[in-house]
Structures are given as C-alpha cells and as structure tokens.
Short mmCIF file of C-alpha atoms in Angstrom, two decimals:
data_model
loop_
_atom_site.label_atom_id
_atom_site.label_comp_id
_atom_site.label_asym_id
_atom_site.label_seq_id
_atom_site.Cartn_x
_atom_site.Cartn_y
_atom_site.Cartn_z
CA MET A 1 32.45 257.80 137.96
CA ALA A 2 31.96 254.11 138.71
CA ARG A 3 34.56 252.50 140.80
CA ASN A 4 35.67 249.15 139.70
CA GLN A 5 36.54 247.83 143.14
CA THR A 6 34.17 244.89 143.04
CA ASP A 7 35.81 243.66 139.90
CA ASN A 8 38.99 242.95 141.80
CA ASP A 9 37.28 240.23 143.70
CA THR A 10 37.02 238.17 140.60
CA ILE A 11 40.12 239.14 138.67
CA PRO A 12 42.99 236.78 139.50
CA LEU A 13 45.97 238.62 140.80
CA HIS A 14 49.18 238.81 138.91
CA SER A 15 52.04 236.97 140.57
CA THR A 16 53.88 240.17 141.48
CA SER A 17 50.77 241.74 142.94
CA GLN A 18 50.56 239.29 145.77
CA SER A 19 53.78 240.52 147.33
CA ASP A 20 52.50 244.08 147.11
CA ILE A 21 49.30 243.14 148.80
CA ASP A 22 51.18 241.35 151.55
CA GLU A 23 53.34 244.36 152.12
CA ILE A 24 50.38 246.68 152.24
CA GLU A 25 48.52 244.37 154.55
CA ASN A 26 51.43 244.39 156.94
CA LEU A 27 51.54 248.15 156.95
CA ILE A 28 47.83 248.44 157.47
CA ASN A 29 47.83 245.93 160.27
CA SER A 30 50.57 247.82 162.05
CA HIS A 31 48.55 251.04 161.82
CA SER A 32 45.24 249.48 162.35
CA SER A 33 43.74 252.32 164.41
CA THR A 34 44.06 254.96 161.70
CA VAL A 35 42.28 255.63 158.44
CA LEU A 36 41.27 252.59 156.50
CA PRO A 37 39.33 252.06 153.34
CA PRO A 38 35.68 251.18 153.60
CA HIS A 39 35.70 248.76 150.74
CA THR A 40 38.09 245.95 151.18
CA SER A 41 38.40 242.47 149.99
CA LEU A 42 40.92 241.63 152.69
CA ALA A 43 38.89 240.29 155.54
CA SER A 44 41.38 240.87 158.33
CA ILE A 45 41.34 244.66 158.14
CA PRO A 46 38.93 246.52 160.43
CA VAL A 47 36.80 249.12 158.72
CA SER A 48 36.93 252.63 160.14
CA SER A 49 34.20 255.21 160.12
CA THR A 50 36.01 257.91 158.24
CA PRO A 51 34.38 259.06 155.03
CA PRO A 52 35.74 257.44 151.93
CA PRO A 53 38.31 259.38 149.99
CA PRO A 54 36.52 261.06 147.10
CA SER A 55 38.18 259.33 144.24
CA SER A 56 40.98 257.02 143.57
CA SER A 57 42.88 259.57 141.66
CA ILE A 58 45.21 260.23 144.53
CA PRO A 59 47.14 256.97 144.53
CA SER A 60 47.20 256.97 140.81
CA ASN A 61 49.40 260.03 140.99
CA LEU A 62 51.94 258.25 143.14
CA PRO A 63 54.71 256.60 141.26
CA GLN A 64 53.80 252.98 140.77
CA PRO A 65 56.41 250.91 142.50
CA THR A 66 56.37 247.86 140.31
CA ASN A 67 53.98 248.59 137.52
CA PRO A 68 55.19 251.18 135.08
CA LYS A 69 52.34 252.85 133.30
CA PRO A 70 52.44 252.41 129.56
CA THR A 71 49.52 254.68 128.84
CA PRO A 72 48.23 255.62 125.44
CA VAL A 73 48.20 259.25 126.49
CA PRO A 74 51.68 260.74 126.58
CA PRO A 75 53.71 259.83 129.66
CA VAL A 76 53.84 261.99 132.75
CA PRO A 77 54.56 265.48 131.57
CA SER A 78 56.90 267.53 133.66
CA THR A 79 55.17 270.74 132.72
CA PHE A 80 51.65 269.74 133.72
CA PRO A 81 51.74 267.91 137.03
CA GLN A 82 48.29 266.81 137.98
CA LEU A 83 47.51 268.65 141.17
CA PRO A 84 44.91 266.85 143.24
CA PRO A 85 42.78 269.62 144.68
CA ARG A 86 40.68 267.20 146.66
CA SER A 87 43.46 265.57 148.58
CA SER A 88 43.55 268.04 151.41
CA GLU A 89 41.67 265.79 153.78
CA SER A 90 43.99 262.87 153.37
CA GLY A 91 46.86 264.64 154.98
CA GLY A 92 46.15 263.09 158.34
CA SER A 93 48.41 260.09 158.52
CA ILE A 94 50.44 260.10 155.43
CA PRO A 95 51.92 256.59 155.31
CA VAL A 96 48.61 254.87 155.55
CA SER A 97 46.31 257.39 153.94
CA GLY A 98 48.57 257.44 150.96
CA PHE A 99 47.24 253.95 150.54
CA GLY A 100 44.06 255.35 152.03
CA SER A 101 41.68 254.39 149.29
CA PRO A 102 41.76 250.69 148.83
CA PRO A 103 45.16 249.32 147.96
CA ASN A 104 43.45 248.02 144.88
CA THR A 105 44.20 251.22 143.01
CA LEU A 106 47.90 250.64 143.37
CA THR A 107 47.60 247.17 142.09
CA GLU A 108 44.65 247.61 139.82
CA PRO A 109 45.05 246.89 136.19
CA ILE A 110 46.45 249.78 134.25
CA TRP A 111 43.44 249.78 132.00
CA ASP A 112 41.30 250.80 134.96
CA THR A 113 43.46 253.80 135.73
CA VAL A 114 43.46 254.87 132.15
CA LYS A 115 39.75 254.33 131.79
CA ARG A 116 39.10 256.50 134.82
CA ASP A 117 41.21 259.35 133.46
CA LEU A 118 39.63 259.03 130.05
CA SER A 119 36.15 259.13 131.45
CA ARG A 120 36.99 262.26 133.36
CA ILE A 121 38.29 263.85 130.21
CA VAL A 122 35.13 262.94 128.34
CA SER A 123 32.86 264.26 131.06
CA ASN A 124 34.76 267.53 131.28
CA LEU A 125 34.59 267.83 127.54
CA LYS A 126 30.87 267.34 127.53
CA LEU A 127 30.49 270.01 130.19
CA VAL A 128 32.57 272.60 128.47
CA VAL A 129 32.14 272.21 124.77
CA PHE A 130 28.65 270.89 124.27
CA PRO A 131 25.44 272.67 125.19
CA ASN A 132 24.20 271.64 128.57
CA PRO A 133 22.10 273.32 131.29
CA ASN A 134 25.09 273.96 133.55
CA ARG A 135 26.91 276.22 131.17
CA GLU A 136 25.71 279.49 132.56
CA ASP A 137 27.23 278.80 135.96
CA PRO A 138 30.94 278.94 135.46
CA GLY A 139 31.75 277.78 138.95
CA LYS A 140 29.98 274.54 138.36
CA ALA A 141 31.29 274.10 134.88
CA LEU A 142 34.64 272.59 135.55
CA ARG A 143 34.68 271.65 139.20
CA ASP A 144 36.59 268.52 138.47
CA TRP A 145 39.19 270.09 136.27
CA ASP A 146 42.20 268.18 135.11
CA LEU A 147 45.14 268.97 132.89
CA TRP A 148 45.44 265.72 130.94
CA GLY A 149 42.72 266.73 128.52
CA PRO A 150 44.17 270.13 127.64
CA PHE A 151 47.64 268.67 127.31
CA PHE A 152 46.38 266.00 124.99
CA PHE A 153 44.49 268.51 122.85
CA ILE A 154 47.39 270.92 122.59
CA VAL A 155 49.88 268.24 121.60
CA PHE A 156 47.43 266.71 119.17
CA LEU A 157 46.80 270.04 117.48
CA GLY A 158 50.51 270.70 117.22
CA LEU A 159 51.05 267.27 115.70
CA ILE A 160 48.29 267.74 113.14
CA LEU A 161 49.66 271.10 112.09
CA SER A 162 53.11 269.65 111.88
CA TRP A 163 51.91 266.77 109.72
CA SER A 164 50.02 269.12 107.45
CA ALA A 165 53.04 271.29 106.84
CA SER A 166 55.25 270.42 103.92
CA VAL A 167 58.33 272.29 105.06
CA LYS A 168 59.75 273.28 108.47
CA LYS A 169 57.65 270.75 110.30
CA SER A 170 59.41 271.06 113.62
CA GLU A 171 59.21 274.83 113.57
CA VAL A 172 55.48 274.64 112.93
CA PHE A 173 55.01 272.33 115.88
CA ALA A 174 57.09 274.60 118.08
CA VAL A 175 55.12 277.68 117.08
CA ALA A 176 51.77 275.98 117.58
CA PHE A 177 52.67 274.46 120.92
CA ALA A 178 54.22 277.67 122.25
CA LEU A 179 51.29 279.72 121.04
CA LEU A 180 48.71 277.50 122.71
CA ALA A 181 50.50 276.76 125.95
CA ALA A 182 51.88 280.22 126.58
CA GLY A 183 48.65 281.69 125.30
CA ALA A 184 46.56 279.83 127.86
CA VAL A 185 48.81 280.99 130.68
CA ILE A 186 48.88 284.58 129.45
CA LEU A 187 45.13 284.72 128.99
CA THR A 188 44.62 283.58 132.55
CA LEU A 189 47.12 286.12 133.82
CA ASN A 190 45.33 288.77 131.82
CA VAL A 191 42.07 288.09 133.60
CA LEU A 192 43.81 288.07 136.96
CA LEU A 193 45.53 291.37 136.21
CA LEU A 194 42.24 292.96 135.24
CA SER A 195 41.14 292.17 138.79
CA GLY A 196 38.99 289.28 137.70
CA HIS A 197 38.15 286.23 139.74
CA ILE A 198 39.19 282.88 138.36
CA ILE A 199 41.22 279.97 139.55
CA PHE A 200 44.43 279.67 137.62
CA PHE A 201 44.45 275.97 136.80
CA GLN A 202 40.73 275.80 136.27
CA SER A 203 41.09 278.46 133.61
CA LEU A 204 44.01 276.67 131.97
CA SER A 205 41.94 273.53 131.93
CA LEU A 206 38.97 275.28 130.39
CA LEU A 207 40.95 277.00 127.67
CA GLY A 208 42.51 273.68 126.81
CA TYR A 209 39.19 271.91 126.53
CA CYS A 210 37.85 274.67 124.30
CA LEU A 211 40.45 273.67 121.74
CA PHE A 212 38.53 270.52 120.95
CA PRO A 213 36.54 272.04 118.03
CA LEU A 214 39.72 273.41 116.52
CA ASN A 215 41.27 269.97 116.79
CA MET A 216 38.42 268.49 114.82
CA GLY A 217 38.70 271.31 112.30
CA ALA A 218 42.40 270.77 111.89
CA LEU A 219 41.88 267.06 111.35
CA ILE A 220 39.31 267.70 108.65
CA CYS A 221 41.55 270.28 106.98
CA MET A 222 44.43 267.88 106.94
CA LEU A 223 42.37 265.21 105.22
CA LYS A 224 40.61 267.47 102.74
CA ASP A 225 42.75 270.00 100.96
CA ASN A 226 40.21 272.29 99.36
CA VAL A 227 40.42 276.02 100.15
CA ILE A 228 36.70 276.63 100.42
CA VAL A 229 36.16 273.62 102.66
CA LYS A 230 39.04 274.73 104.84
CA MET A 231 37.67 278.22 105.24
CA VAL A 232 34.20 277.01 106.17
CA VAL A 233 35.44 274.37 108.57
CA VAL A 234 37.87 276.72 110.31
CA THR A 235 35.24 279.42 110.66
CA VAL A 236 32.76 277.01 112.21
CA ALA A 237 35.38 275.57 114.56
CA LEU A 238 36.47 279.06 115.58
CA ALA A 239 32.93 280.14 116.33
CA TRP A 240 32.32 276.99 118.35
CA SER A 241 35.49 277.43 120.41
CA SER A 242 34.75 281.04 121.14
CA TRP A 243 31.17 280.19 122.11
CA ALA A 244 32.50 277.55 124.51
CA ALA A 245 34.93 279.90 126.19
CA TYR A 246 32.68 282.94 126.32
CA PRO A 247 30.53 282.36 129.43
CA PHE A 248 33.46 281.45 131.58
CA MET A 249 35.61 284.39 130.64
CA SER A 250 32.93 287.00 130.60
CA THR A 251 31.66 286.27 134.08
CA ALA A 252 35.12 286.31 135.55
CA VAL A 253 35.68 290.06 135.23
CA ASP A 254 33.86 293.29 135.88
CA PRO A 255 31.22 293.93 133.15
CA ARG A 256 32.94 297.15 132.10
CA ARG A 257 36.08 295.16 131.29
CA LYS A 258 34.40 292.24 129.61
CA ALA A 259 35.70 293.13 126.16
CA LEU A 260 39.20 293.56 127.51
CA ALA A 261 39.15 290.00 128.84
CA LEU A 262 37.46 288.45 125.80
CA TYR A 263 39.48 290.10 123.05
CA PRO A 264 42.70 288.17 123.76
CA VAL A 265 40.78 284.87 123.75
CA LEU A 266 39.40 285.76 120.35
CA LEU A 267 42.85 286.78 119.17
CA MET A 268 44.37 283.47 120.17
CA TYR A 269 41.66 281.38 118.53
CA VAL A 270 41.77 283.47 115.36
CA SER A 271 45.52 283.09 115.12
CA VAL A 272 45.28 279.33 115.63
CA GLY A 273 42.50 279.18 113.06
CA PHE A 274 44.61 281.12 110.60
CA LEU A 275 47.48 278.76 111.21
CA ILE A 276 45.23 275.79 110.50
CA MET A 277 43.91 277.35 107.34
CA ALA A 278 47.22 278.56 106.05
CA ILE A 279 49.47 275.59 106.64
CA ASN A 280 49.82 273.65 103.46
CA MET B 1 58.76 315.60 139.12
CA ASP B 2 60.17 313.88 142.16
CA GLU B 3 63.01 316.33 142.70
CA SER B 4 60.63 319.23 142.94
CA PHE B 5 58.41 317.36 145.34
CA SER B 6 61.21 316.39 147.63
CA SER B 7 61.99 320.00 148.31
CA LEU B 8 58.49 320.65 149.65
CA PRO B 9 57.77 320.05 153.32
CA THR B 10 55.47 317.15 152.77
CA SER B 11 55.84 315.21 155.96
CA HIS B 12 52.64 316.76 157.29
CA LEU B 13 50.76 315.06 154.46
CA LEU B 14 51.64 311.56 155.56
CA GLY B 15 49.18 309.80 157.80
CA SER B 16 51.07 308.31 160.66
CA VAL B 17 54.36 310.08 160.47
CA PRO B 18 55.41 312.40 163.31
CA ALA B 19 56.10 315.95 162.24
CA VAL B 20 59.85 315.73 161.82
CA VAL B 21 60.68 318.24 159.17
CA SER B 22 64.45 318.16 159.35
CA GLU B 23 65.22 314.99 157.47
CA GLU B 24 63.15 314.15 154.45
CA LYS B 25 64.58 310.72 154.18
CA THR B 26 63.98 309.57 157.76
CA ALA B 27 60.40 310.77 157.60
CA THR B 28 59.66 308.81 154.49
CA LYS B 29 61.15 305.67 155.89
CA GLN B 30 58.25 305.21 158.27
CA GLU B 31 55.42 305.47 155.81
CA VAL B 32 55.65 303.86 152.46
CA PRO B 33 52.78 304.86 150.21
CA GLY B 34 50.82 302.04 148.70
CA ALA B 35 51.75 302.38 145.10
CA ASN B 36 54.14 304.90 143.73
CA LEU B 37 54.23 304.72 140.01
CA GLN B 38 57.67 306.24 139.94
CA ILE B 39 59.06 303.19 141.62
CA PHE B 40 59.24 300.00 139.71
CA PRO B 41 58.95 297.16 140.83
CA PRO B 42 55.98 297.98 142.96
CA ASN B 43 55.19 297.49 146.63
CA ASN B 44 52.96 294.69 147.67
CA SER B 45 50.15 296.70 149.21
CA ALA B 46 47.40 297.65 146.84
CA SER B 47 47.17 301.16 145.51
CA ARG B 48 44.95 303.62 147.25
CA GLY B 49 43.78 305.24 144.09
CA PRO B 50 45.56 307.36 141.59
CA GLY B 51 45.29 310.54 143.58
CA TYR B 52 47.53 309.46 146.40
CA GLN B 53 50.40 308.18 144.50
CA ASN B 54 52.60 311.16 144.03
CA LEU B 55 52.13 312.67 147.46
CA GLY B 56 54.43 311.85 150.28
CA GLY B 57 57.61 313.01 148.67
CA THR B 58 59.29 309.66 148.46
CA SER B 59 62.35 310.25 146.45
CA ASP B 60 63.38 307.35 144.30
CA GLY B 61 66.47 305.41 144.84
CA ASP B 62 66.26 305.23 148.60
CA ALA B 63 68.31 302.23 149.45
CA GLN B 64 66.03 301.36 152.33
CA GLN B 65 62.94 301.47 150.20
CA SER B 66 64.25 299.48 147.31
CA THR B 67 64.73 296.43 149.46
CA ASN B 68 61.07 296.56 150.45
CA ASN B 69 59.93 296.77 146.87
CA TRP B 70 61.22 293.40 145.77
CA LYS B 71 58.70 291.55 147.89
CA GLY B 72 55.99 292.53 145.48
CA VAL B 73 57.61 291.29 142.32
CA PHE B 74 56.13 287.84 142.29
CA SER B 75 52.61 288.56 143.41
CA ILE B 76 49.98 289.45 140.87
CA SER B 77 48.12 291.88 143.06
CA SER B 78 50.99 294.31 142.93
CA TYR B 79 50.70 294.56 139.16
CA THR B 80 46.95 295.06 138.94
CA GLN B 81 47.48 298.78 139.39
CA TYR B 82 48.93 298.89 135.88
CA PHE B 83 45.85 297.24 134.39
CA ASN B 84 43.29 299.42 136.03
CA VAL B 85 41.44 300.37 132.87
CA ASP B 86 37.99 299.84 131.44
CA THR B 87 37.00 299.11 127.88
CA ASP B 88 35.91 302.65 127.08
CA LEU B 89 39.15 304.08 128.42
CA VAL B 90 41.24 301.76 126.28
CA LEU B 91 39.20 302.60 123.21
CA ASN B 92 39.59 306.29 123.94
CA ARG B 93 43.35 305.94 124.15
CA LEU B 94 43.47 303.91 120.97
CA ILE B 95 41.58 306.55 119.03
CA SER B 96 43.72 309.35 120.39
CA SER B 97 46.86 307.51 119.33
CA LEU B 98 45.79 308.01 115.74
CA TYR B 99 46.08 311.79 115.98
CA PRO B 100 49.75 312.58 115.69
CA ILE B 101 49.72 316.33 116.06
CA SER B 102 47.95 316.88 119.35
CA GLY B 103 50.58 316.20 121.97
CA ASP B 104 48.18 315.63 124.83
CA PHE B 105 48.40 311.84 125.07
CA SER B 106 50.95 312.00 127.84
CA SER B 107 48.69 314.14 129.96
CA LYS B 108 45.88 311.67 129.33
CA ILE B 109 47.84 308.74 130.62
CA ASP B 110 49.57 310.64 133.40
CA ALA B 111 47.26 309.61 136.21
CA ASN B 112 46.62 306.06 135.14
CA PRO B 113 49.09 304.58 132.67
CA ASP B 114 48.32 301.05 131.68
CA LEU B 115 50.31 298.17 130.34
CA TYR B 116 47.29 296.45 128.81
CA GLY B 117 47.77 298.46 125.61
CA LEU B 118 51.41 297.57 125.32
CA VAL B 119 50.91 293.83 125.74
CA TRP B 120 47.91 293.30 123.51
CA ILE B 121 48.64 295.84 120.80
CA SER B 122 52.09 294.39 120.28
CA THR B 123 50.72 290.83 120.31
CA THR B 124 48.05 291.77 117.78
CA LEU B 125 50.66 293.46 115.64
CA VAL B 126 52.83 290.34 115.66
CA PHE B 127 49.96 288.18 114.52
CA VAL B 128 48.77 290.67 111.92
CA ILE B 129 52.08 291.25 110.23
CA ALA B 130 52.97 287.57 110.27
CA SER B 131 49.71 286.53 108.65
CA LEU B 132 49.14 289.46 106.31
CA GLY B 133 52.81 289.46 105.39
CA ASN B 134 52.41 285.94 104.09
CA CYS B 135 49.31 286.93 102.14
CA ALA B 136 51.03 290.00 100.74
CA THR B 137 54.13 288.11 99.67
CA TYR B 138 51.99 285.52 97.97
CA LEU B 139 49.98 288.13 96.10
CA MET B 140 53.12 289.93 95.03
CA HIS B 141 54.67 286.76 93.66
CA ARG B 142 51.48 285.92 91.86
CA ARG B 143 51.53 289.23 90.05
CA SER B 144 54.89 288.51 88.59
CA ASP B 145 54.51 284.78 88.11
CA HIS B 146 51.02 283.37 87.80
CA SER B 147 51.95 279.84 88.69
CA THR B 148 53.20 280.31 92.23
CA SER B 149 51.23 278.40 94.79
CA TRP B 150 50.51 279.42 98.35
CA ALA B 151 53.33 278.67 100.74
CA PHE B 152 53.12 279.61 104.38
CA ASP B 153 56.44 280.64 105.82
CA VAL B 154 56.26 280.11 109.56
CA SER B 155 59.51 281.97 110.19
CA TYR B 156 57.53 285.19 109.70
CA VAL B 157 55.96 284.53 113.10
CA ASN B 158 59.34 284.18 114.77
CA VAL B 159 60.84 287.27 113.21
CA ALA B 160 57.72 289.30 113.90
CA ALA B 161 57.60 288.26 117.53
CA CYS B 162 61.28 288.96 118.16
CA SER B 163 61.31 292.30 116.43
CA ILE B 164 58.05 293.74 117.73
CA TYR B 165 58.40 292.55 121.29
CA GLY B 166 62.05 293.52 121.33
CA TYR B 167 61.33 296.98 120.04
CA ALA B 168 58.38 297.61 122.32
CA LEU B 169 60.23 296.46 125.43
CA ILE B 170 63.76 297.68 124.89
CA VAL B 171 63.37 301.08 123.26
CA PRO B 172 61.30 302.63 126.08
CA LEU B 173 63.68 301.08 128.59
CA ALA B 174 66.62 302.66 126.82
CA TYR B 175 64.93 306.06 126.74
CA TYR B 176 64.08 305.74 130.41
CA PHE B 177 67.70 305.17 131.33
CA LEU B 178 68.82 307.90 128.96
CA LEU B 179 66.49 310.45 130.49
CA GLN B 180 67.40 309.38 134.01
CA TYR B 181 71.03 309.93 133.07
CA LEU B 182 70.19 313.35 131.70
CA ARG B 183 68.34 314.04 134.93
CA SER B 184 64.94 314.65 133.43
CA ASN B 185 61.93 313.12 135.02
CA ALA B 186 61.09 309.85 133.41
CA SER B 187 58.64 307.12 134.17
CA LEU B 188 59.13 303.69 132.74
CA ILE B 189 55.48 302.71 132.84
CA ARG B 190 54.39 305.81 130.96
CA PHE B 191 57.06 305.25 128.33
CA TRP B 192 55.94 301.67 127.83
CA CYS B 193 52.33 302.84 127.64
CA LEU B 194 53.22 305.51 125.08
CA TRP B 195 55.23 303.26 122.79
CA GLY B 196 52.64 300.53 123.09
CA TYR B 197 49.80 302.72 121.88
CA SER B 198 51.97 304.15 119.13
CA LEU B 199 52.05 300.72 117.48
CA PHE B 200 48.30 300.70 116.96
CA ILE B 201 48.45 302.59 113.70
CA PHE B 202 50.68 299.90 112.20
CA ILE B 203 47.94 297.32 112.77
CA LEU B 204 45.52 299.37 110.70
CA SER B 205 48.01 300.10 107.97
CA SER B 206 48.97 296.43 107.69
CA PHE B 207 45.53 295.67 106.34
CA LEU B 208 46.11 298.21 103.60
CA LEU B 209 49.59 296.95 102.87
CA VAL B 210 48.23 293.72 101.47
CA ILE B 211 47.42 295.49 98.22
CA PRO B 212 50.14 294.38 95.85
CA LEU B 213 51.07 297.75 94.38
CA GLU B 214 54.59 298.71 95.30
CA PHE B 215 54.13 302.46 95.06
CA LEU B 216 50.95 302.34 97.15
CA ARG B 217 52.67 300.23 99.79
CA TRP B 218 55.52 302.67 100.17
CA THR B 219 53.12 305.57 100.42
CA ILE B 220 51.04 303.89 103.07
CA ILE B 221 53.98 302.84 105.18
CA LEU B 222 55.60 306.25 105.02
CA ILE B 223 52.40 307.97 106.08
CA ALA B 224 51.76 305.52 108.90
CA GLY B 225 55.37 305.61 109.99
CA SER B 226 55.57 309.37 110.14
CA ALA B 227 52.25 309.59 111.98
CA SER B 228 53.40 307.12 114.59
CA ALA B 229 56.84 308.68 114.88
CA SER B 230 55.52 312.19 115.34
CA PHE B 231 53.06 310.86 117.91
CA VAL B 232 55.92 309.41 119.91
CA ALA B 233 58.17 312.42 119.46
CA LEU B 234 55.63 315.07 120.40
CA ASN B 235 54.51 313.21 123.48
CA LEU B 236 58.06 312.47 124.51
CA ARG B 237 58.80 316.15 124.44
CA SER B 238 56.57 316.76 127.42
CA TYR B 239 58.91 314.69 129.58
CA ILE B 240 61.91 316.76 128.67
CA GLN B 241 62.48 319.96 130.58
CA GLU B 242 65.42 321.59 128.89
CA SER B 243 65.27 322.36 125.22
CA GLY B 244 68.88 321.35 124.69
CA ILE B 245 68.15 317.70 124.21
CA THR B 246 65.88 317.74 121.23
CA VAL B 247 68.25 315.19 119.76
CA VAL B 248 66.53 312.66 122.01
CA VAL B 249 63.19 313.52 120.49
CA ILE B 250 64.56 313.37 116.98
CA SER B 251 66.17 310.00 117.62
CA ALA B 252 62.83 308.62 118.82
CA PHE B 253 61.28 309.84 115.58
CA VAL B 254 63.98 308.20 113.52
CA LEU B 255 63.71 304.90 115.37
CA GLN B 256 59.99 304.67 114.84
CA MET B 257 60.42 305.40 111.13
CA GLY B 258 63.07 302.71 111.06
CA LEU B 259 60.62 300.22 112.51
CA ALA B 260 58.06 301.14 109.89
CA ILE B 261 60.51 300.66 107.05
CA PHE B 262 61.70 297.37 108.52
CA ILE B 263 58.13 296.09 108.66
CA LYS B 264 57.58 297.04 105.06
CA MET B 265 60.78 295.57 103.75
CA TRP B 266 60.75 292.29 105.62
CA PHE B 267 57.10 291.35 105.68
CA PHE B 268 55.52 293.13 102.75
CA ALA B 269 58.35 292.98 100.24
#
C-alpha cells in the first residue's frame, strides 16, 4: 500500500492543522530520545533507528481530536472495533509512539485515510473471492484481515433485501443482518469446537468477504424481477461464495470432520440465497 | 448411575489420592477428573478420553466441586468434549434416529454424546420449515385461487426459530430437572443429544409436506410425528429405573406429537 507521506510536503496545511503540528512538535521535542518516525518533513526532529511502524493504520484508529471523520462507509461501529494486530511493537513509549508513525496521519486529509482503508478492502477482496495463486494456503490468504469490508457487505446486503421487500421492510433487514452476523460468529465457533485451528477474527473477516458474490446477486435480483433470472443468478452467486469459502474452512479442521465444518457454511449461504430469491 | 458408583470403594482408582477409604467426599476433593459428563458446566482441563469419565466416584452436587467448575464456562476448550465426533459417526446417528422401534440410541450415545446434532439439526429445521412453509402456503392458496401471487412472509423465520430452539432447549432441560427430582439418573447432555437427533425426521418430512394435498399432509405429519415421538419415548425409558413413572415417558410422546401438529398447522396450513 503506497504511503502518501511525500504528498504532504506540497499540500498546504489547513489553518487548524498548524496548531496540531506545533503541539506534536513540542511533544516530540520533549521526548526526543525515544521512537521517532523515519519520514518527516519537520527538519528539527532527529531521526531514530527504530524500524518504521508497519502501516499508518494505528493512528487512524485513534479518535481524531479536531477532525471528525465523515466517511462514506458507515461511522465507527460499536460492534466491530478494528483491532490492530500489528500494533504490538508500538507499546514501548505510548505517548510518543501513539504518534509514532509520522504525525501526518493525524493531520492527513480524510480522503487519504479513507483511500487506505478502501484499498485494503479491495486487496482483501481480490485475495479471497477471485482466483489467485495464493488461495490454497489459507494462512497467507487473509494475513491483513480487517472488519470494515465484512461489515460493509453485511449491511449492504441487508439494505438491498430490505429495499426489495414490499412489506415488513425492517423485519427483513433485521432477519438478514442477524442471520449473517450471528451466522459468521457461530460458524467460527463451530470450527473451534470441532477442535479446528483458525483465528477468530480472521475467520469472521473471511466469511464476510465471501458474501461479495451474494451482494452482487442480490443487486441484480433487485433490478431485474424475473423468476428464471433470479434463480440462475442466485445459484451462480451461491456457488461462487461457497467456492471462495471452501479452502479456508476445509483446511482448518481434521479431514474426518471436514463435512461437519463445511455443512453449516453451506447452510448459511443457501438460506441467504433463498432469502434473496424469495423476497419480492 | 452416580449413586451406585459412590457406594463402591473407588479411591484406589484415582491417581494421586492417598488411600483414605473412610470419607468418599474428602478423597474426591483432591483429584478432580478431567471431564465428567455428569457435571455441567465442565471443568477447564481437557478430557482424558471417554473411558475415564465415569470413574473416580465423584458424586454430583459437591459444593466444593461446583465452585471449581465455573472457571471453565467461558473457555471454548472445555466444550470441545461435547463436539468430539467425526462425520461418519454423525451420519450413523442420523440414520439410527429414523428407526423408532429399536431403543438402542441411548446406548449408542452413552459414551460420547454430542451437541453438534442438536445445534445444526435444529438450525436446519428452522430454515427448512420457514422456507418450505412459505412455498407450501403459496401452493395451497394457488389451488384455491389461481390469481394469488408469491408473497414471502418473513415472520415465518421468527416463529420457526423461537419455537424450534425453544422446544429443543427447554424440553430436555425440564425432563432433566424432573428426573433429578424423581431421583433417577439423568444426564442433561444426553437428553439434549437425544431430542436433537429426534428432530431430524421432521426435516425429511418437511420436503414431503410441500405437496398441497391436505389429506396427504396430515398423513405424513402424523407418521413422522409418531415415529419421532416413539423414538424419544423408547430411548427415554432407558433412563428411568422404576416402572412407576411411565407417565413421564408418555408425556414426552405427547409433547413430540404436539410439536409435529404445531409445525403442520402453523407452517403448512
């Protein structure tokens, strides 16, 4: 993921950003012996030899002090906090390493933050849903998991189903959302209870990304109201989703229990597919 | 089962316990077996295999032991013992649940009861009756009035989920407490396993219930209901020692028939 740090040299700062930068500079100067960012456009700050923090996603999780984030994706969900798995090495000196990557990410334009999250979503999607050479190795598949993508897909699918319904729209949304969200959690628990080996949030992330084909199918079904078209589209989307989820789930458990782990995945996708097909 | 074991001198069977034979309870305090299926919720340490579980003479309801058990409630590894099944074993149990007359299911699940059947059979049943119920209602209305159009009633999902999950969770719990009160041996996990597998036949019959012929539907549901009910009743009988409480068995039969008739009348009207 390209980092847009060099852009900040040329973008004129907003008037409120200057006070932030001054504040940060003061803090950094007072802790000048500890961790500092390698890239900096502020010439007075000494550069340390610590390795750069892996990505700028850490500060973007902190609440922005002056810039509220009007993102196109839904605002910070209380149910899906974005856990940064890679932040373990920044625990050294919290006050400064919280600003550890360049202070630019606190004051960067919101579009940059959003673009970074979106590009991560797209890259995860390409890994999971589309054929690529890494698919057979489930550990590699979703190293950089995130929960924004799955959340977006689940809400989007619920909204489409709700729009397609002619009566009881809110109940349809509730059923779809509950089915998908609780279903992802229960499927992961199922694998763990069958003594399988998966990481909880990685599995949630993967099951969420595998909903992408069903999202497309639901969109097409909403626009085109023919029964035959709906059946074909839903069947294709179902097959694609199941194909996307299969390698991950099947390698997570003992081979004698493979069917026991895969059947609930199939059940969930079939029930969602039926819901898509049947809502009128 | 536990009462008979507690009268045996079993302290010599425990690994690290000194041979104090006088007090059963003080001997068992020092060695808690890994996983005793009679005790629910489970201990945190993993099970040592199905063979070990009933040895050691730990009588339930020890106040000292029950405080230890609650540590394991929130960790997943303490529940994996209830999901220790393979695909072929699950399939075997599913097939044997279709035979109502042979009352040997409870002996099959005795060593290794599983909750996988309960969870996923009931979930499948919820989905099946919600979806096929909509299809069946639509077909039935079309027979009488050719101009009705397809309308998906999403409340079927809610009612199905509440009724099936409620039945599958609460009825075995109630029977467990009833049999504990009547001082028969009872095991909650085995009851849940039994009632869970008994719902399998309703999944198969739901596919047949889509046919919009009223007489055929009633026939199918009565056959399936009585098969499932006799399955439950006959296997429940093996947990009951005295013959004086056959009313418990008969009530289980009646409840299962009631569920069958409810399914027919609400979803496949």
